[in-house]
Amino acid sequence: MNNPGTLTLVLGGARSGKSAFAEQLARDSGLKRIYLATSQAFDDEMRARIDKHIKDRGDAWETVEEPTRIGDILSRKAACDSIILVDCLTLWISNLMMAEQSIEEAVSELLDTLSSLKGPVILVSNEVGQGIVPDNKMARDFRDHAGRLHQQIAAIADHVYFVTAGLPQKLK
Amino acid sequence: MNNPGTLTLVLGGARSGKSAFAEQLARDSGLKRIYLATSQAFDDEMRARIDKHIKDRGDAWETVEEPTRIGDILSRKAACDSIILVDCLTLWISNLMMAEQSIEEAVSELLDTLSSLKGPVILVSNEVGQGIVPDNKMARDFRDHAGRLHQQIAAIADHVYFVTAGLPQKLK
Amino acid sequence: MNNPGTLTLVLGGARSGKSAFAEQLARDSGLKRIYLATSQAFDDEMRARIDKHIKDRGDAWETVEEPTRIGDILSRKAACDSIILVDCLTLWISNLMMAEQSIEEAVSELLDTLSSLKGPVILVSNEVGQGIVPDNKMARDFRDHAGRLHQQIAAIADHVYFVTAGLPQKLK
């Protein structure tokens, strides 16, 4: 994990332990840790929950909250003495869809950024494509965007893990 | 499988062949086999279906039906000359939710029991977290409970398998 | 892939890259390539999309469109100097359900055909059983049919792959 620009993708289902595994990878790197959270606080309850997560991770992490422009943050913050954990990409896609932004453009920009990183990055994302085809079009579009993004990132990533019940399988 | 207390978790999607694989593991142990079914017969049709399953497994299995208190059964029945197959944990969670019992307490008790087993146990459970986020809250809660339970059991299990199309992958 | 009758099953979720991987396997065989598409053009838009896929694959592929009777095509077309890619089985099941045909009979016929192939065949299918139990009965039936079919084909296949984010895992 100490090579500048090393890119790791951590996939898994809901409550699969993917985030805990990704945090462990970050701790194991021995580097300064930056947590890039894509979640948004729409009300006090969510704000309280996000603050609890920040507190639970403790002082060893710097937390940055950014729902959509994660490429910008990665460009500015990536450095060889720190590791950035982005949690998570599916929420990022969801945020882009809600903001009615072009997914294609945002993904293209993110891939450009990921191809020339100045420091190690771990991306966490949800596998959402292994159930029944959803009834509503927005859910189908979301699933398509997520699946395509995972393929594109996996193609350029140095390491890809799939986490099930807290147990990682190395896919790449 | 012959060590007292050996704990095996078998995960898989719907119709993945996870139960058949778990039954094969139990047969391969050479031990007396106990089938702990968490399914409930709410009507004659379900009763007939459960009775057919019991008949299909044949005389080599003792069947115990218990929708919620599986910890009690495992405490009383686990022994080094027999193997207990619990099918399945997701149904158990569903039964607890329907009975409006505390999932946290029930899981905590089950984990205690599993940590000090007097004989081998195989637990079967459904992977339900790799599709789209469900619309309704009960389904989301169920999915969260199942995912967390799988992580907690996998952490203490001796063996964890994921079955796809009848083919097991050993995760641990 | 050059042995007559070699059967390969490629499973994966939505947008997992399973079709691209299967096409790569077909290209790697060095054989004449036949694409058996189970998709149906119900309107001009779908017709245009299917025609685009045909064009994208290029002249190196012969395309056969058949929504339900894929066993017939495989019997007639399978030969040791060519490789047939069927994309995909879940759509085939869906087509059979819409046509109100017996899934059991159709699956039984297909399995017979697959057991005595005169040339290599690659079958692509969607994993649909790893999400929450669907609300509606047709979706549950579909999921059960797909899961059972995958088990039955995996049991007789020479090779089984599961593709996630474009990365294949060999299950058999």
GROMACS .gro file of C-alpha atoms in nm, chain B:
model
  172
  173MET     CA    1  -1.582  -3.213   1.099
  174ASN     CA    2  -1.525  -3.461   1.383
  175ASN     CA    3  -1.370  -3.213   1.632
  176PRO     CA    4  -1.614  -3.129   1.913
  177GLY     CA    5  -1.751  -2.783   1.860
  178THR     CA    6  -1.641  -2.733   1.500
  179LEU     CA    7  -1.856  -2.452   1.356
  180THR     CA    8  -1.925  -2.425   0.983
  181LEU     CA    9  -2.117  -2.144   0.810
  182VAL     CA   10  -2.263  -2.210   0.464
  183LEU     CA   11  -2.380  -1.898   0.278
  184GLY     CA   12  -2.539  -1.869  -0.064
  185GLY     CA   13  -2.815  -1.700  -0.262
  186ALA     CA   14  -3.162  -1.836  -0.328
  187ARG     CA   15  -3.154  -2.177  -0.502
  188SER     CA   16  -2.777  -2.178  -0.488
  189GLY     CA   17  -2.753  -2.537  -0.363
  190LYS     CA   18  -2.632  -2.424  -0.019
  191SER     CA   19  -2.860  -2.663   0.174
  192ALA     CA   20  -2.764  -2.962  -0.040
  193PHE     CA   21  -2.397  -2.880   0.012
  194ALA     CA   22  -2.450  -2.847   0.389
  195GLU     CA   23  -2.634  -3.182   0.398
  196GLN     CA   24  -2.343  -3.339   0.210
  197LEU     CA   25  -2.097  -3.200   0.468
  198ALA     CA   26  -2.313  -3.352   0.743
  199ARG     CA   27  -2.325  -3.692   0.568
  200ASP     CA   28  -1.947  -3.684   0.512
  201SER     CA   29  -1.892  -3.641   0.887
  202GLY     CA   30  -2.013  -3.996   0.947
  203LEU     CA   31  -2.188  -3.874   1.263
  204LYS     CA   32  -2.550  -3.902   1.373
  205ARG     CA   33  -2.735  -3.621   1.195
  206ILE     CA   34  -2.981  -3.373   1.346
  207TYR     CA   35  -3.171  -3.131   1.121
  208LEU     CA   36  -3.282  -2.814   1.299
  209ALA     CA   37  -3.547  -2.658   1.076
  210THR     CA   38  -3.646  -2.296   1.142
  211SER     CA   39  -3.937  -2.306   0.896
  212GLN     CA   40  -4.291  -2.284   1.033
  213ALA     CA   41  -4.606  -2.453   0.905
  214PHE     CA   42  -4.868  -2.178   0.899
  215ASP     CA   43  -5.114  -2.387   0.695
  216ASP     CA   44  -5.173  -2.741   0.565
  217GLU     CA   45  -4.982  -2.675   0.242
  218MET     CA   46  -4.669  -2.569   0.429
  219ARG     CA   47  -4.710  -2.860   0.673
  220ALA     CA   48  -4.723  -3.098   0.375
  221ARG     CA   49  -4.414  -2.939   0.221
  222ILE     CA   50  -4.214  -2.962   0.545
  223ASP     CA   51  -4.325  -3.325   0.591
  224LYS     CA   52  -4.208  -3.399   0.236
  225HIS     CA   53  -3.864  -3.251   0.316
  226ILE     CA   54  -3.843  -3.467   0.632
  227LYS     CA   55  -3.936  -3.777   0.429
  228ASP     CA   56  -3.688  -3.685   0.152
  229ARG     CA   57  -3.400  -3.660   0.401
  230GLY     CA   58  -3.492  -4.009   0.525
  231ASP     CA   59  -3.440  -4.198   0.851
  232ALA     CA   60  -3.073  -4.101   0.876
  233TRP     CA   61  -3.181  -3.759   1.008
  234GLU     CA   62  -3.356  -3.662   1.329
  235THR     CA   63  -3.559  -3.346   1.256
  236VAL     CA   64  -3.623  -3.078   1.517
  237GLU     CA   65  -3.850  -2.784   1.428
  238GLU     CA   66  -3.785  -2.462   1.616
  239PRO     CA   67  -3.855  -2.117   1.464
  240THR     CA   68  -3.680  -1.893   1.720
  241ARG     CA   69  -3.500  -2.059   2.017
  242ILE     CA   70  -3.226  -2.232   1.820
  243GLY     CA   71  -2.964  -2.148   2.085
  244ASP     CA   72  -3.154  -2.362   2.338
  245ILE     CA   73  -3.166  -2.657   2.101
  246LEU     CA   74  -2.795  -2.626   2.016
  247SER     CA   75  -2.704  -2.612   2.388
  248ARG     CA   76  -2.907  -2.922   2.467
  249LYS     CA   77  -2.845  -3.129   2.155
  250ALA     CA   78  -2.484  -3.057   2.053
  251ALA     CA   79  -2.266  -3.360   2.126
  252CYS     CA   80  -1.947  -3.505   1.988
  253ASP     CA   81  -2.117  -3.812   1.837
  254SER     CA   82  -2.364  -3.609   1.629
  255ILE     CA   83  -2.374  -3.313   1.392
  256ILE     CA   84  -2.646  -3.048   1.387
  257LEU     CA   85  -2.746  -2.868   1.067
  258VAL     CA   86  -2.945  -2.545   1.117
  259ASP     CA   87  -3.142  -2.443   0.805
  260CYS     CA   88  -3.161  -2.150   0.795
  261LEU     CA   89  -3.051  -1.838   0.986
  262THR     CA   90  -3.222  -1.581   0.762
  263LEU     CA   91  -3.556  -1.752   0.828
  264TRP     CA   92  -3.471  -1.746   1.200
  265ILE     CA   93  -3.419  -1.367   1.182
  266SER     CA   94  -3.743  -1.333   0.991
  267ASN     CA   95  -3.923  -1.540   1.260
  268LEU     CA   96  -3.779  -1.322   1.536
  269MET     CA   97  -3.889  -1.006   1.355
  270MET     CA   98  -4.241  -1.142   1.308
  271ALA     CA   99  -4.255  -1.237   1.677
  272GLU     CA  100  -4.132  -0.883   1.759
  273GLN     CA  101  -3.845  -1.017   1.965
  274SER     CA  102  -3.516  -0.834   2.011
  275ILE     CA  103  -3.278  -0.942   1.738
  276GLU     CA  104  -2.978  -0.805   1.929
  277GLU     CA  105  -3.052  -1.018   2.237
  278ALA     CA  106  -3.128  -1.330   2.035
  279VAL     CA  107  -2.808  -1.290   1.831
  280SER     CA  108  -2.602  -1.226   2.142
  281GLU     CA  109  -2.738  -1.545   2.304
  282LEU     CA  110  -2.676  -1.746   1.987
  283LEU     CA  111  -2.316  -1.622   1.962
  284ASP     CA  112  -2.258  -1.721   2.327
  285THR     CA  113  -2.389  -2.070   2.256
  286LEU     CA  114  -2.182  -2.103   1.938
  287SER     CA  115  -1.865  -2.004   2.125
  288SER     CA  116  -1.886  -2.306   2.355
  289LEU     CA  117  -2.039  -2.587   2.151
  290LYS     CA  118  -2.015  -2.946   2.271
  291GLY     CA  119  -2.037  -3.086   1.919
  292PRO     CA  120  -2.014  -2.986   1.552
  293VAL     CA  121  -2.271  -2.751   1.403
  294ILE     CA  122  -2.336  -2.638   1.045
  295LEU     CA  123  -2.531  -2.315   0.995
  296VAL     CA  124  -2.696  -2.237   0.660
  297SER     CA  125  -2.795  -1.881   0.568
  298ASN     CA  126  -2.905  -1.674   0.269
  299GLU     CA  127  -2.694  -1.398   0.119
  300VAL     CA  128  -2.949  -1.116   0.076
  301GLY     CA  129  -2.734  -0.802   0.055
  302GLN     CA  130  -2.604  -0.797  -0.302
  303GLY     CA  131  -2.906  -0.650  -0.479
  304ILE     CA  132  -3.057  -0.302  -0.491
  305VAL     CA  133  -3.146  -0.132  -0.158
  306PRO     CA  134  -3.506  -0.246  -0.089
  307ASP     CA  135  -3.786   0.014  -0.085
  308ASN     CA  136  -3.943  -0.090   0.243
  309LYS     CA  137  -3.787  -0.042   0.585
  310MET     CA  138  -3.860  -0.390   0.717
  311ALA     CA  139  -3.667  -0.545   0.425
  312ARG     CA  140  -3.375  -0.304   0.485
  313ASP     CA  141  -3.371  -0.390   0.859
  314PHE     CA  142  -3.384  -0.761   0.777
  315ARG     CA  143  -3.094  -0.722   0.536
  316ASP     CA  144  -2.890  -0.531   0.796
  317HIS     CA  145  -2.960  -0.793   1.064
  318ALA     CA  146  -2.864  -1.077   0.829
  319GLY     CA  147  -2.543  -0.910   0.714
  320ARG     CA  148  -2.429  -0.828   1.066
  321LEU     CA  149  -2.511  -1.181   1.187
  322HIS     CA  150  -2.311  -1.334   0.901
  323GLN     CA  151  -2.009  -1.121   0.990
  324GLN     CA  152  -2.031  -1.210   1.358
  325ILE     CA  153  -2.066  -1.582   1.294
  326ALA     CA  154  -1.797  -1.587   1.023
  327ALA     CA  155  -1.559  -1.426   1.274
  328ILE     CA  156  -1.591  -1.723   1.514
  329ALA     CA  157  -1.657  -2.003   1.262
  330ASP     CA  158  -1.391  -2.262   1.179
  331HIS     CA  159  -1.506  -2.289   0.817
  332VAL     CA  160  -1.707  -2.054   0.593
  333TYR     CA  161  -1.831  -2.150   0.247
  334PHE     CA  162  -2.011  -1.948  -0.020
  335VAL     CA  163  -2.215  -2.162  -0.261
  336THR     CA  164  -2.297  -2.049  -0.617
  337ALA     CA  165  -2.473  -2.278  -0.866
  338GLY     CA  166  -2.404  -2.570  -0.634
  339LEU     CA  167  -2.030  -2.497  -0.628
  340PRO     CA  168  -1.874  -2.411  -0.291
  341GLN     CA  169  -1.597  -2.154  -0.246
  342LYS     CA  170  -1.410  -2.174   0.083
  343LEU     CA  171  -1.389  -1.823   0.231
  344LYS     CA  172  -1.234  -1.940   0.559
   0.00000   0.00000   0.00000
